[in-house]
PDB file of C-alpha atoms and ligand atoms in Angstrom:
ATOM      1  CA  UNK I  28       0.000   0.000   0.000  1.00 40.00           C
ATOM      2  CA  UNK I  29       1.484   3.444  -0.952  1.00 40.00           C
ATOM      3  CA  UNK I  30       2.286   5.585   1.730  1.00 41.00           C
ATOM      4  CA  UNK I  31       1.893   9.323   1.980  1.00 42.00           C
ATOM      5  CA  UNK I  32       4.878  12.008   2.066  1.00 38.00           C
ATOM      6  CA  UNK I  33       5.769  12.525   5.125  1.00 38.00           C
ATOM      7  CA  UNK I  34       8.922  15.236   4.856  1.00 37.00           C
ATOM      8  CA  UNK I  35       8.513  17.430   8.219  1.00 36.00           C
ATOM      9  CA  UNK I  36      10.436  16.318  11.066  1.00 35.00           C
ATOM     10  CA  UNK I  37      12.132  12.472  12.020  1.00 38.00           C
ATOM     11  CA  UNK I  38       9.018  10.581  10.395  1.00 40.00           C
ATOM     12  CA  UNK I  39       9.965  10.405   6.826  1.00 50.00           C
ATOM     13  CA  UNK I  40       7.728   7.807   6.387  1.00 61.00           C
ATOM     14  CA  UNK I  41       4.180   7.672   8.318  1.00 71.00           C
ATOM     15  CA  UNK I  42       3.456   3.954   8.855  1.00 91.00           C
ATOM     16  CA  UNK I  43       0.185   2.547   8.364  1.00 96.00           C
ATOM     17  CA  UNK I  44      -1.410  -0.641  10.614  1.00 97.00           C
ATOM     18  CA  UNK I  45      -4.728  -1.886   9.521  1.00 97.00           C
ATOM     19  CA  UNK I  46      -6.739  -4.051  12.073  1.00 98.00           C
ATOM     20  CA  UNK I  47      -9.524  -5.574  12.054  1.00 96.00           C
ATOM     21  CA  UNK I  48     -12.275  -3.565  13.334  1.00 97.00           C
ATOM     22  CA  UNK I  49     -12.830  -0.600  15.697  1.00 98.00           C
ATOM     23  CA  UNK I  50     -12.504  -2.285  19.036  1.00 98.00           C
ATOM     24  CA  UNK I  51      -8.671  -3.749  17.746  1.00 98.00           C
ATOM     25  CA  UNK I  52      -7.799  -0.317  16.599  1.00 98.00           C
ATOM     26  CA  UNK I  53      -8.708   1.084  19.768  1.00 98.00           C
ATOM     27  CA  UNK I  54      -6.852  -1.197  21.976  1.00 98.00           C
ATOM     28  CA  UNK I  55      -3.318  -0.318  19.592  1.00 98.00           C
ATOM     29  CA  UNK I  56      -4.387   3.381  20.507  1.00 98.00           C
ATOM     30  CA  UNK I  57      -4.873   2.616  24.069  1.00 98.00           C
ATOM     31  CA  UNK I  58      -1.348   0.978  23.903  1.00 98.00           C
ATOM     32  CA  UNK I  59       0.036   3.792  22.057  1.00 98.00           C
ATOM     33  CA  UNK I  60      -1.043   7.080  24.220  1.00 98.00           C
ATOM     34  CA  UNK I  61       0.076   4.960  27.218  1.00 98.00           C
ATOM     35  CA  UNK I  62       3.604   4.670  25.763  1.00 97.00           C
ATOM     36  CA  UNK I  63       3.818   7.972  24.723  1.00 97.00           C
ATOM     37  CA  UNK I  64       2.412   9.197  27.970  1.00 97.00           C
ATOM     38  CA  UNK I  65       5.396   7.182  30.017  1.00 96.00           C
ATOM     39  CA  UNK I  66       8.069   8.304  27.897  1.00 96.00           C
ATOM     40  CA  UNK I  67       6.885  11.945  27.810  1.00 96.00           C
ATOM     41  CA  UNK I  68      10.349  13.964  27.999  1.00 94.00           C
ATOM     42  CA  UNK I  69       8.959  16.975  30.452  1.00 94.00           C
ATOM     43  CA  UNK I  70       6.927  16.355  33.993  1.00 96.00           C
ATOM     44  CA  UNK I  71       4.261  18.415  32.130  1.00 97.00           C
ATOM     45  CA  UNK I  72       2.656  16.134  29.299  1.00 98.00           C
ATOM     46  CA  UNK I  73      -0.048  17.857  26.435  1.00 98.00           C
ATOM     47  CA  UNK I  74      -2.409  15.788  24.113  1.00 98.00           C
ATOM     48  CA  UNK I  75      -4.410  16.992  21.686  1.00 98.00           C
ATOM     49  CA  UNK I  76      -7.528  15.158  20.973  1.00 98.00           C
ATOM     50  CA  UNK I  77      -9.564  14.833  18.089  1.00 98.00           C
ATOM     51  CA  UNK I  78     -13.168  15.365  17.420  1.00 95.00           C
ATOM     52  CA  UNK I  79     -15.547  12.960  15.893  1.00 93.00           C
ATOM     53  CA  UNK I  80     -16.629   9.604  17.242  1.00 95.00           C
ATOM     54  CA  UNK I  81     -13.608   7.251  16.425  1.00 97.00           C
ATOM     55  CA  UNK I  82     -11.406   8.611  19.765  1.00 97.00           C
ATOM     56  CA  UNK I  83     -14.598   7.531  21.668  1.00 97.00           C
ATOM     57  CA  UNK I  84     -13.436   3.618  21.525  1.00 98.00           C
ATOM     58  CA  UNK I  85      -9.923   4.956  22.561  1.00 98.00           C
ATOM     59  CA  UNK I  86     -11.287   6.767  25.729  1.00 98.00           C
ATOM     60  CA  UNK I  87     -13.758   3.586  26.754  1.00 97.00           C
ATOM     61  CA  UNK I  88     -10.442   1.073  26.253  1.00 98.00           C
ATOM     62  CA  UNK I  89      -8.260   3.730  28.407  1.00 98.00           C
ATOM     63  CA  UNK I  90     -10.788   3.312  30.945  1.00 98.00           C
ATOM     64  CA  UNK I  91     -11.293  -0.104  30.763  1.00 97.00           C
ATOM     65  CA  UNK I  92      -7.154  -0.887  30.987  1.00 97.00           C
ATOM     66  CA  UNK I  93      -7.572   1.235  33.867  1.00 97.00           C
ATOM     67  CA  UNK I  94      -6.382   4.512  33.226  1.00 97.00           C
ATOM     68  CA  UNK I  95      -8.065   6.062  35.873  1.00 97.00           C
ATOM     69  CA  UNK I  96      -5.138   4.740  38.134  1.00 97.00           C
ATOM     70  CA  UNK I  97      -2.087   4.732  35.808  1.00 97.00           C
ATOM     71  CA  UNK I  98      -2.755   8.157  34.180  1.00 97.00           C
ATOM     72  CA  UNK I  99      -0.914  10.870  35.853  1.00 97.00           C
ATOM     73  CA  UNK I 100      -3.887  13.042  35.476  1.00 98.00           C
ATOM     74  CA  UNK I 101      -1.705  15.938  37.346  1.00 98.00           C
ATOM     75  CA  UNK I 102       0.256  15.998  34.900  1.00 98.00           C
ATOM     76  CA  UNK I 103      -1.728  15.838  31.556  1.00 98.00           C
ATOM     77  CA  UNK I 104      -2.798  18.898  29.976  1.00 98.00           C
ATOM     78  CA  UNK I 105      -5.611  18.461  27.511  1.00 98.00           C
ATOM     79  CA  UNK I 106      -6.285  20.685  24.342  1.00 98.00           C
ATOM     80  CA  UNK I 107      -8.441  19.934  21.035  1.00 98.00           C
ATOM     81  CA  UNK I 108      -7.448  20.026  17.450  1.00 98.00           C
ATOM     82  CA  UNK I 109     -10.700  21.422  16.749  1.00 98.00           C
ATOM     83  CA  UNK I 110     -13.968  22.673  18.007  1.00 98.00           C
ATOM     84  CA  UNK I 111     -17.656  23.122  16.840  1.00 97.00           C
ATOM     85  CA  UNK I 112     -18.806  27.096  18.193  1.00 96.00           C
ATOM     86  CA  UNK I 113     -21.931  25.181  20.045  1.00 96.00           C
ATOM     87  CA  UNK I 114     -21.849  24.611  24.377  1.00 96.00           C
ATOM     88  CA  UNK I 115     -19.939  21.853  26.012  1.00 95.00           C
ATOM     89  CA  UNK I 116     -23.216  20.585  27.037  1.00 96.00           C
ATOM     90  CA  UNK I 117     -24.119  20.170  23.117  1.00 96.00           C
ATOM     91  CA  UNK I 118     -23.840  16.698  22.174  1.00 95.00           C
ATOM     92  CA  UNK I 119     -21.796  17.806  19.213  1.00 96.00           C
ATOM     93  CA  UNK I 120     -18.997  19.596  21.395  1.00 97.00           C
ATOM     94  CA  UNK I 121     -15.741  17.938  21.240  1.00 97.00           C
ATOM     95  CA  UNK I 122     -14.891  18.759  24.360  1.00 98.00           C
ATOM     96  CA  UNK I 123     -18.247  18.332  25.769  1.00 97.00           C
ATOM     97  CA  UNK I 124     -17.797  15.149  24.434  1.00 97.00           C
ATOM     98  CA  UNK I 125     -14.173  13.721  25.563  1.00 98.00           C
ATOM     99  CA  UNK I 126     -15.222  15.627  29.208  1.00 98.00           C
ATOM    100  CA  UNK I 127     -18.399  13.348  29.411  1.00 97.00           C
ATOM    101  CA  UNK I 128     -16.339  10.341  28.319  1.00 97.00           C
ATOM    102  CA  UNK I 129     -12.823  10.388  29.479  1.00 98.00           C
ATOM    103  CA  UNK I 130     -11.534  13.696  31.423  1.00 98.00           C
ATOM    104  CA  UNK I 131     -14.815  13.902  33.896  1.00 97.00           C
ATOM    105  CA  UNK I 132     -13.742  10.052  34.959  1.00 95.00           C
ATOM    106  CA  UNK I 133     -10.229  10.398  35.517  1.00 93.00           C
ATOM    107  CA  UNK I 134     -10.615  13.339  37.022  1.00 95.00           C
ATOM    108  CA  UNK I 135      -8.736  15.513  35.076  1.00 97.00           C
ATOM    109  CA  UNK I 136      -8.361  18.569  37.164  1.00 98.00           C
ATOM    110  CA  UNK I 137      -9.476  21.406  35.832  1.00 96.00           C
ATOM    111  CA  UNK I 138      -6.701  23.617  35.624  1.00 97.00           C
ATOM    112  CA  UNK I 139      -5.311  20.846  33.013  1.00 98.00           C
ATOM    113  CA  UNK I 140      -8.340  21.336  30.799  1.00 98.00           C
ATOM    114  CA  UNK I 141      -8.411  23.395  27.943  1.00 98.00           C
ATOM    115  CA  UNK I 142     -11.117  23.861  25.944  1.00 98.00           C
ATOM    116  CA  UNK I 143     -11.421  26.363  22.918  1.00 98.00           C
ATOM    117  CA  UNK I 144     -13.720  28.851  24.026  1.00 97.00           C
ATOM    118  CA  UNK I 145     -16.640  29.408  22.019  1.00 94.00           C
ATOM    119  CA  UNK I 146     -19.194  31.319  24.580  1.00 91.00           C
ATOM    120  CA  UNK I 147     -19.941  34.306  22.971  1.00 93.00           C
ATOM    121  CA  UNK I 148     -17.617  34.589  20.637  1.00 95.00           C
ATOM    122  CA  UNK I 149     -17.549  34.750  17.052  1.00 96.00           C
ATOM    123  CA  UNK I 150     -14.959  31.780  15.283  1.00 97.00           C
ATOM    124  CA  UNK I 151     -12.130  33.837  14.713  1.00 97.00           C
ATOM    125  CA  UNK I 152     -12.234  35.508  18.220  1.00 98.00           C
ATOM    126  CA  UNK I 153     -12.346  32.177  19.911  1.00 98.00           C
ATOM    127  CA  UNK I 154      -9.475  31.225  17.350  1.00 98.00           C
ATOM    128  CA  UNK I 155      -7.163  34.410  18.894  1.00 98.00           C
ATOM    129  CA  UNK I 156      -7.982  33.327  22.161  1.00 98.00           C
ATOM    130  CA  UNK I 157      -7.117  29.878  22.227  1.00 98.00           C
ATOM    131  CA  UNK I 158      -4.090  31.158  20.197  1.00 98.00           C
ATOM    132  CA  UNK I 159      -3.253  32.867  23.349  1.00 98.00           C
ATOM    133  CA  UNK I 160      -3.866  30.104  25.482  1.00 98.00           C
ATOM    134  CA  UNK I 161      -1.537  27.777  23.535  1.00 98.00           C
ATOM    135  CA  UNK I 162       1.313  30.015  23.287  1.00 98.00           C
ATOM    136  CA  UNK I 163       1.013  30.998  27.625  1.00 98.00           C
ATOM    137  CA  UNK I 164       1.305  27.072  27.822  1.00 98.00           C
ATOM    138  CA  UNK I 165       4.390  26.814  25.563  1.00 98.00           C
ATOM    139  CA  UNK I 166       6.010  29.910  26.490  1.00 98.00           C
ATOM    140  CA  UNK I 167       6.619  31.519  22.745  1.00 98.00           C
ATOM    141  CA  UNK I 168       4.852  32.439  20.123  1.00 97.00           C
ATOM    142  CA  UNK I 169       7.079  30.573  17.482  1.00 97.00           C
ATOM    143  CA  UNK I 170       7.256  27.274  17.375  1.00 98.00           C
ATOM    144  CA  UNK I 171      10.373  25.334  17.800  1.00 97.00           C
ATOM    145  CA  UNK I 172      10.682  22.176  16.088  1.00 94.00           C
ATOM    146  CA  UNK I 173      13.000  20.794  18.532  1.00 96.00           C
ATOM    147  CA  UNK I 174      10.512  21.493  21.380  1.00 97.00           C
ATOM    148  CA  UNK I 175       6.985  20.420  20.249  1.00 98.00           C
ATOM    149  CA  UNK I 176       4.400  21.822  21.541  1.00 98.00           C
ATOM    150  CA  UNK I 177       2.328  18.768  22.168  1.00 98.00           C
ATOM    151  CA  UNK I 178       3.314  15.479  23.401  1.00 98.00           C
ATOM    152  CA  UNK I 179       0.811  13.727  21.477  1.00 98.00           C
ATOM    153  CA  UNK I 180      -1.599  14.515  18.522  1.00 98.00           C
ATOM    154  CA  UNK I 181      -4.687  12.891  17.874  1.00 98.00           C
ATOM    155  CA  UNK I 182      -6.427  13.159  14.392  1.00 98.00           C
ATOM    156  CA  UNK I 183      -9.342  11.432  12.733  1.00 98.00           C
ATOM    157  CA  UNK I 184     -10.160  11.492   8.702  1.00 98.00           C
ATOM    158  CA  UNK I 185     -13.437  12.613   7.191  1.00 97.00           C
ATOM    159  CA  UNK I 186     -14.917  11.054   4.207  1.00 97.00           C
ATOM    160  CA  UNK I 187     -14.100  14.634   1.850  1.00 97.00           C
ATOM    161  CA  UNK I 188     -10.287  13.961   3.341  1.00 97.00           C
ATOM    162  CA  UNK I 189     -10.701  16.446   6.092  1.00 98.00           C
ATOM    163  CA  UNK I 190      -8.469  16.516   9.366  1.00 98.00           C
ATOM    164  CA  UNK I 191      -9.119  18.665  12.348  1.00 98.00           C
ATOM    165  CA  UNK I 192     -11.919  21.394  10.685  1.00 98.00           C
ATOM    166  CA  UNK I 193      -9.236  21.660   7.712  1.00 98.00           C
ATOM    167  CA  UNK I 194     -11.682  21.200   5.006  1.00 97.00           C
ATOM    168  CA  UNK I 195     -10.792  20.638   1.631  1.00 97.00           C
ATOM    169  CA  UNK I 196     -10.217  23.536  -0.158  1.00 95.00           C
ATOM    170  CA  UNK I 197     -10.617  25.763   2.372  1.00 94.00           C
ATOM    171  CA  UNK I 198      -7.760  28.922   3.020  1.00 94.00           C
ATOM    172  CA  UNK I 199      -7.335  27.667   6.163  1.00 96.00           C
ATOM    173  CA  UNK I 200      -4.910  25.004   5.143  1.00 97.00           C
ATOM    174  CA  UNK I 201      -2.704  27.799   3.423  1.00 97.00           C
ATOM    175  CA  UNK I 202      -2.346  29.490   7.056  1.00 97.00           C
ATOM    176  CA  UNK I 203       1.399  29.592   7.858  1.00 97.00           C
ATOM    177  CA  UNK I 204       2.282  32.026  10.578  1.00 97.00           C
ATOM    178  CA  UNK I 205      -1.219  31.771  12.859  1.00 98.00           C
ATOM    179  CA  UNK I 206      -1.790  28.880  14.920  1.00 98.00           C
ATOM    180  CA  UNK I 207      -5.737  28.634  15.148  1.00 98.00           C
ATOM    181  CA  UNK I 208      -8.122  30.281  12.854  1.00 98.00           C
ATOM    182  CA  UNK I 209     -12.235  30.521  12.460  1.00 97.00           C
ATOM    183  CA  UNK I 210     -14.041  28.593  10.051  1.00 96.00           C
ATOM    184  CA  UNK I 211     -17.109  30.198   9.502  1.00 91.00           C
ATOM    185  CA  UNK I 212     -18.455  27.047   7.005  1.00 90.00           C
ATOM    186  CA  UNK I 213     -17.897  23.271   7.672  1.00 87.00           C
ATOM    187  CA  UNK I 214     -17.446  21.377   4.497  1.00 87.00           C
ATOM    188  CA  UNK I 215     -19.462  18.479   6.167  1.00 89.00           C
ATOM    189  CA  UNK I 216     -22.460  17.928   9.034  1.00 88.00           C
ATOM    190  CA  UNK I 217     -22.165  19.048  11.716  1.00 91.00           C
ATOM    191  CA  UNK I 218     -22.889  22.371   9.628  1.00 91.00           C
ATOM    192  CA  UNK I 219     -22.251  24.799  12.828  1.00 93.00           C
ATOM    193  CA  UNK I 220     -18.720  27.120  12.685  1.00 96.00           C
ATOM    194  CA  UNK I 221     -15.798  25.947  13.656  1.00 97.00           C
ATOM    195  CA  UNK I 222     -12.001  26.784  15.173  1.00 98.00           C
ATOM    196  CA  UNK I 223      -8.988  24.520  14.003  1.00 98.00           C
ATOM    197  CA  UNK I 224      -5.663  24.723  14.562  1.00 98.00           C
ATOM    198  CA  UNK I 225      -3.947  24.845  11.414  1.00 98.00           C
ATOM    199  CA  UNK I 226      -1.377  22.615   9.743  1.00 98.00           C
ATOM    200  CA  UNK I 227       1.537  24.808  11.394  1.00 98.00           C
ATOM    201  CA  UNK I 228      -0.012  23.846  14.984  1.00 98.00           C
ATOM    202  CA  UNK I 229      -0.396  20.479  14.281  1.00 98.00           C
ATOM    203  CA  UNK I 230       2.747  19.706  13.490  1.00 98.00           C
ATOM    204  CA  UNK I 231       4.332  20.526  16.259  1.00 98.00           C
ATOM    205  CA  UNK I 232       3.775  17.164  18.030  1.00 98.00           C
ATOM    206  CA  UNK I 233       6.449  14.577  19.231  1.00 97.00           C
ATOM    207  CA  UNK I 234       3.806  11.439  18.197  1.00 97.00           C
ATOM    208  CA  UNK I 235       1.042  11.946  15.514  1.00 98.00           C
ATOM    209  CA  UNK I 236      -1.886   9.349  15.745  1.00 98.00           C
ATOM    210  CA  UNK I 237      -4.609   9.267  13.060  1.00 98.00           C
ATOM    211  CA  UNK I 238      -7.394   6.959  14.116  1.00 98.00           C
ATOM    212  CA  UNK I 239      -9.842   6.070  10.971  1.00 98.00           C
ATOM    213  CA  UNK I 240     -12.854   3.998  11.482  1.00 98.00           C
ATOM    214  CA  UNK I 241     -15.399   3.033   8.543  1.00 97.00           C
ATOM    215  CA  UNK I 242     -15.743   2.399   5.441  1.00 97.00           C
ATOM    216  CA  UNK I 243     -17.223   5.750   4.956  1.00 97.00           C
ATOM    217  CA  UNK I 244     -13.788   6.474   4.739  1.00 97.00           C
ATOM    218  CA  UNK I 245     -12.441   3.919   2.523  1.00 97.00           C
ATOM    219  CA  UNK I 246     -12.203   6.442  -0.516  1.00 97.00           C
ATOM    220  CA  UNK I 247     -10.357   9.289   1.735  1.00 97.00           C
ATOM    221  CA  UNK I 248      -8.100   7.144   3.479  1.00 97.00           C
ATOM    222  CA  UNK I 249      -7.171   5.592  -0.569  1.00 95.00           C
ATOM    223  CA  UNK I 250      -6.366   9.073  -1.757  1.00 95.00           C
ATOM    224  CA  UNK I 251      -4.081  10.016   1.622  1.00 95.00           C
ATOM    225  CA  UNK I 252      -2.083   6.707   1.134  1.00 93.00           C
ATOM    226  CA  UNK I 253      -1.815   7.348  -2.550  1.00 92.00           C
ATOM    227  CA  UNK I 254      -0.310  10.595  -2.065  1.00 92.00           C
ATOM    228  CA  UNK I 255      -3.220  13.032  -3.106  1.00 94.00           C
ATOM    229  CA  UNK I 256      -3.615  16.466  -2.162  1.00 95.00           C
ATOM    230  CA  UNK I 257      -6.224  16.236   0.669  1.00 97.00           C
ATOM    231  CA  UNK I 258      -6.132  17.970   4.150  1.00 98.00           C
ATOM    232  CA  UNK I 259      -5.258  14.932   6.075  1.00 98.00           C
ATOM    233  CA  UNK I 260      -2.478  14.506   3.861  1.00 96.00           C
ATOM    234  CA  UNK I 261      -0.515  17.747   4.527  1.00 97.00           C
ATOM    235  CA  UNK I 262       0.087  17.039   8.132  1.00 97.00           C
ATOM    236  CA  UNK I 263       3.007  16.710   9.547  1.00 96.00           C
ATOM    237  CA  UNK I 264       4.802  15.732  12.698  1.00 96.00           C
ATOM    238  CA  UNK I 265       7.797  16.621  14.257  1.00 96.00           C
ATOM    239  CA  UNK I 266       8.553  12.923  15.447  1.00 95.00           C
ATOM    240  CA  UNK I 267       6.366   9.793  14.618  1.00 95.00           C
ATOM    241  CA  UNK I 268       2.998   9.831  12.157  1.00 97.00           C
ATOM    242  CA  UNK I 269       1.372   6.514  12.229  1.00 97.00           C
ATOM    243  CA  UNK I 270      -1.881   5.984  11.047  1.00 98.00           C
ATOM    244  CA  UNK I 271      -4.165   2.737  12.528  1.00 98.00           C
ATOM    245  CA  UNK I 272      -7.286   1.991  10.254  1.00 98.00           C
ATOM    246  CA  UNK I 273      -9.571  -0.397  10.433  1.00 98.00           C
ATOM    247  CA  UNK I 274     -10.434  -3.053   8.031  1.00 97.00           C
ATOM    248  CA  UNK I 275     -13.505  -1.096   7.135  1.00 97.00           C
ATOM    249  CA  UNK I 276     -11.646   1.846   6.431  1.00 98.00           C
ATOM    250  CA  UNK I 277      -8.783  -0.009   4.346  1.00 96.00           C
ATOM    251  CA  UNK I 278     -10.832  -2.159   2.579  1.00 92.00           C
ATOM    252  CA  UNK I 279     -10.706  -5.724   1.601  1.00 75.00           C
ATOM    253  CA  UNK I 280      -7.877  -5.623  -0.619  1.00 70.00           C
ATOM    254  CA  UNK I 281      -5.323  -3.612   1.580  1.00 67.00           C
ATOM    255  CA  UNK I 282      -2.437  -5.682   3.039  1.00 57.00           C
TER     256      UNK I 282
HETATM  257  C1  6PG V 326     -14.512  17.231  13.959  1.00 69.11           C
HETATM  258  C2  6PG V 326     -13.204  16.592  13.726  1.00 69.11           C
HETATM  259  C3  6PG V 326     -12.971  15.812  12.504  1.00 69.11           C
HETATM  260  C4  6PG V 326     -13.067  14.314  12.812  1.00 69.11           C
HETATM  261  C5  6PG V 326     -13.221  13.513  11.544  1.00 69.11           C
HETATM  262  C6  6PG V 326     -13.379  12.032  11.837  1.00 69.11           C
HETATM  263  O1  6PG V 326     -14.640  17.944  14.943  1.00 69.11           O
HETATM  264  O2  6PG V 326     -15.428  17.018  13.168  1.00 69.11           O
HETATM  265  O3  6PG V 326     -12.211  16.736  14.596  1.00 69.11           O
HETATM  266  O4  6PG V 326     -11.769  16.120  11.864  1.00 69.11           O
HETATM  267  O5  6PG V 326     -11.916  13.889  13.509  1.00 69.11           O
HETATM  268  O6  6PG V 326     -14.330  13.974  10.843  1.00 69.11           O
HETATM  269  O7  6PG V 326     -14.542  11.854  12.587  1.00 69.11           O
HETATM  270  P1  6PG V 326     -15.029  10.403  13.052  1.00 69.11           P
HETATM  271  O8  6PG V 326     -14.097   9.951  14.103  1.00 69.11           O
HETATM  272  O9  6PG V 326     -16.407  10.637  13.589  1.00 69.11           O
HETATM  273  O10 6PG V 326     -14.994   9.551  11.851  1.00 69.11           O
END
């Protein structure tokens, strides 16, 4: 299976790991964020989740292998790739969402949470904000390749290629200098406005896990493996990009 380009940072080449269906994939996951947890370099550790429903299986196996206890949930900072402008309580919030499901149970402590804000804002307000928020945590407003900003990056892949709220086609994915920016039109449902970080942000992450479920995606994931221009396939990582799909997602034909 063709792999795409991978030319920012250590991972040259992205590997890909197909298994067989979404409860597998989520188990390598769970296996994976632990790992990357324990060998975080700094006492302070920051993951990036994804939106979408796929990272749901990941936070039910972290429970289940009993992250509550082995989690240093002092010590994890938690920030999202991307955000839909509706409340937390809104089934549709991403952080609403991962709260409800994973950070709520742990505890996280709140201090270690941090949401995009959307309350009142417009998208690109809540975009300069968070902007803020991210550079306080990393102490500069440039980002240092040596010195990612996140420990760990969780993406997901949408059927029109998408990662994060980068939507194909959209000027967003040209952004080079900003960290976060509004989208004021999602390419696909939910159809409410959006913040992302953009490809500059997500980059700057010592591991890079994409977690594709479906076979909704099966014509997405093709393109990204084959190289094509989409969203998804523009990211980088300043250490390791792996990609686990599911069988689903693959198809019947991958390897
Ligand atoms: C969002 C996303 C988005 C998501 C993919 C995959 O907020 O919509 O972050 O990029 O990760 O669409 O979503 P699924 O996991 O539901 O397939």
């Amino acid at each position: 299976m063709a792999r795409p380009a991978n030319d920012g940072g250590a991972a040259d080449r992205p590997s890909v790991r197909i298994l067989d269906d979404v409860g597998e994939l989520a188990a390598v996951a769970a296996d994976a964020f632990r790992e990357t947890i324990a060998s975080a370099p700094q006492p302070r550790i920051a993951v990036c989740l994804s939106g979408g429903s796929t990272p749901l299986h990941l936070y039910e196996r972290l429970l289940a292998a009993g992250a509550r206890a082995w989690l240093p949930w002092d010590r994890v900072h938690w920030f999202w790739g991307d955000e839909r402008m509706v409340p937390m309580t809104d089934g549709r919030s991403n952080a609403g969402t991962a709260w409800r499901t994973l950070l709520a149970e742990g505890p996280a402590p709140a201090g270690n949470v941090h949401p995009i804000p959307v309350s009142g804002l417009e998208p690109d307000e809540a975009a300069a904000r968070y902007a803020a928020e991210l550079q306080a945590f990393y102490g500069a407003s440039t980002l240092d390749s040596t010195r990612p900003l996140f420990d760990l990056m969780l993406l997901g892949l949408g059927s029109d290629g998408h990662t994060a709220s980068l939507f194909p086609g959209s000027a967003a994915l040209a952004e080079r200098e900003r960290w976060v920016v509004g989208v004021a039109h999602a390419g696909l449902a939910p159809f409410v406005s959006r913040v992302t970080l953009t490809l500059p942000a997500l980059a700057s992450a010592r591991e890079t896990l994409f977690l594709v479920s479906g076979a909704d995606k099966r014509e997405a994931l093709a393109g990204v493996l084959a190289g094509a221009d989409r969203p998804a396939s523009r990211v980088r990582s300043c250490g390791r990009l792996r990609w686990l799909v599911d069988r689903a997602a693959a198809g019947a034909d991958a390897i």
